[in-house]
Amino acid sequence: MVLPGHLPAVSQPIHGAIAAHSREPRSKSYASGPTKVKNDIAAPVLSAIEHVNETRIKVPLQQSYSGSRPVIPSSLTSTDCVKLQVHGLLRRLNSTLGTSYTQDTPGVSSLLRDCVSKKYDFGTAYARLRLK
């Protein structure tokens, strides 16, 4: 059954989707179970070719955060806490959050050891430990 405004799933070779550069409306029959549905739709414009060898793709508003909470760069989020160990994790968190906790601060070492033992990445540790 196809709901109005929804298209059924269609198997299409990837090169066909990438090559679909035209926005001209075209009729297409889609098979959905035993019934066939005919829709007049505009062909999607999908092109991976436009972004080949680009290190960054502009996403509007992606980096326009202007809030007061500290933000970590995406390059830091995937750093393994195992690699940082407790001291390195504490140093990075203090730097990011603008705090000055030490390993002697009650509860800090056990929280950080937990992040290391659970093999969190820095982004997960930051999300769990930052002040709300």
Coordinates of C-alpha atoms in Angstrom, one line a residue, residues 3-103:
L3 CA 0.2 6.4 1.1
P4 CA -0.5 9.7 -0.7
G5 CA 2.7 11.7 -1.0
H6 CA 5.0 8.7 -0.2
L7 CA 6.9 6.7 -2.8
P8 CA 7.5 3.0 -2.3
A9 CA 11.1 1.7 -2.0
V10 CA 12.7 1.1 -5.3
S11 CA 15.8 -0.8 -6.1
Q12 CA 17.9 1.2 -8.4
P13 CA 21.6 0.8 -9.4
I14 CA 23.7 3.5 -7.7
H15 CA 25.1 4.7 -11.0
G16 CA 21.5 5.4 -12.1
A17 CA 20.9 7.5 -9.0
I18 CA 24.1 9.4 -9.3
A19 CA 23.6 10.1 -13.0
A20 CA 20.1 11.5 -12.4
H21 CA 21.0 15.1 -13.0
S22 CA 17.7 16.2 -14.6
R23 CA 14.9 17.9 -12.7
E24 CA 12.5 17.4 -15.6
P25 CA 9.3 15.6 -14.4
R26 CA 9.0 12.1 -15.7
S27 CA 6.6 9.3 -15.2
K28 CA 7.8 6.2 -13.5
S29 CA 6.0 3.0 -12.5
Y30 CA 6.9 1.6 -9.1
A31 CA 6.1 -1.9 -8.0
S32 CA 4.7 -2.2 -4.5
G33 CA 3.6 -5.7 -3.8
P34 CA 1.0 -6.9 -6.2
T35 CA -0.1 -3.5 -7.3
K36 CA 1.7 -1.0 -9.5
V37 CA 1.6 2.7 -8.8
K38 CA 2.3 5.4 -11.3
N39 CA 3.7 8.7 -10.1
D40 CA 4.7 11.8 -11.9
I41 CA 7.7 13.0 -10.0
A42 CA 10.8 15.1 -10.5
A43 CA 13.9 13.1 -10.9
P44 CA 16.2 13.6 -7.9
V45 CA 19.4 15.4 -8.3
L46 CA 22.1 13.3 -6.7
S47 CA 25.7 13.7 -7.6
A48 CA 28.7 12.4 -5.6
I49 CA 30.9 13.7 -8.5
E50 CA 30.5 17.2 -7.2
H51 CA 32.1 16.4 -3.9
V52 CA 35.0 14.1 -5.0
N53 CA 38.3 14.9 -3.3
E54 CA 36.8 17.5 -1.0
T55 CA 37.8 17.4 2.6
R56 CA 34.9 19.5 3.7
I57 CA 31.4 19.9 2.4
K58 CA 29.6 23.0 3.4
V59 CA 26.5 22.3 5.5
P60 CA 24.5 25.5 6.3
L61 CA 24.5 26.5 9.9
Q62 CA 26.7 23.5 10.9
Q63 CA 29.4 25.6 12.6
S64 CA 27.3 28.6 13.6
Y65 CA 26.9 27.7 17.3
S66 CA 27.0 30.8 19.4
G67 CA 25.9 29.5 22.8
S68 CA 27.7 29.9 26.0
R69 CA 28.5 26.2 26.6
P70 CA 31.9 24.9 25.5
V71 CA 32.0 23.0 22.2
I72 CA 34.5 20.4 21.3
P73 CA 35.9 20.2 17.7
S74 CA 34.8 17.1 15.8
S75 CA 38.4 16.1 15.4
L76 CA 38.7 15.6 19.1
T77 CA 35.4 13.7 19.7
S78 CA 36.6 10.4 18.4
T79 CA 39.9 10.4 20.4
D80 CA 39.9 7.2 22.5
C81 CA 40.0 7.7 26.3
V82 CA 42.2 4.6 26.4
K83 CA 44.8 6.5 24.5
L84 CA 44.4 9.6 26.7
Q85 CA 44.4 7.7 30.0
V86 CA 43.1 9.4 33.1
H87 CA 45.7 12.3 33.2
G88 CA 45.2 13.1 29.5
L89 CA 41.4 12.9 29.7
L90 CA 41.4 15.2 32.7
R91 CA 43.7 17.7 31.0
R92 CA 41.5 17.8 27.8
L93 CA 38.3 18.1 29.9
N94 CA 39.7 20.9 32.0
S95 CA 40.9 22.7 28.8
T96 CA 37.6 22.2 27.0
L97 CA 35.3 23.1 30.0
G98 CA 37.5 25.8 31.4
T99 CA 37.8 24.0 34.7
S100 CA 40.7 23.2 37.0
Y101 CA 39.9 19.8 38.5
T102 CA 42.7 17.6 39.7
Q103 CA 42.9 13.9 40.2

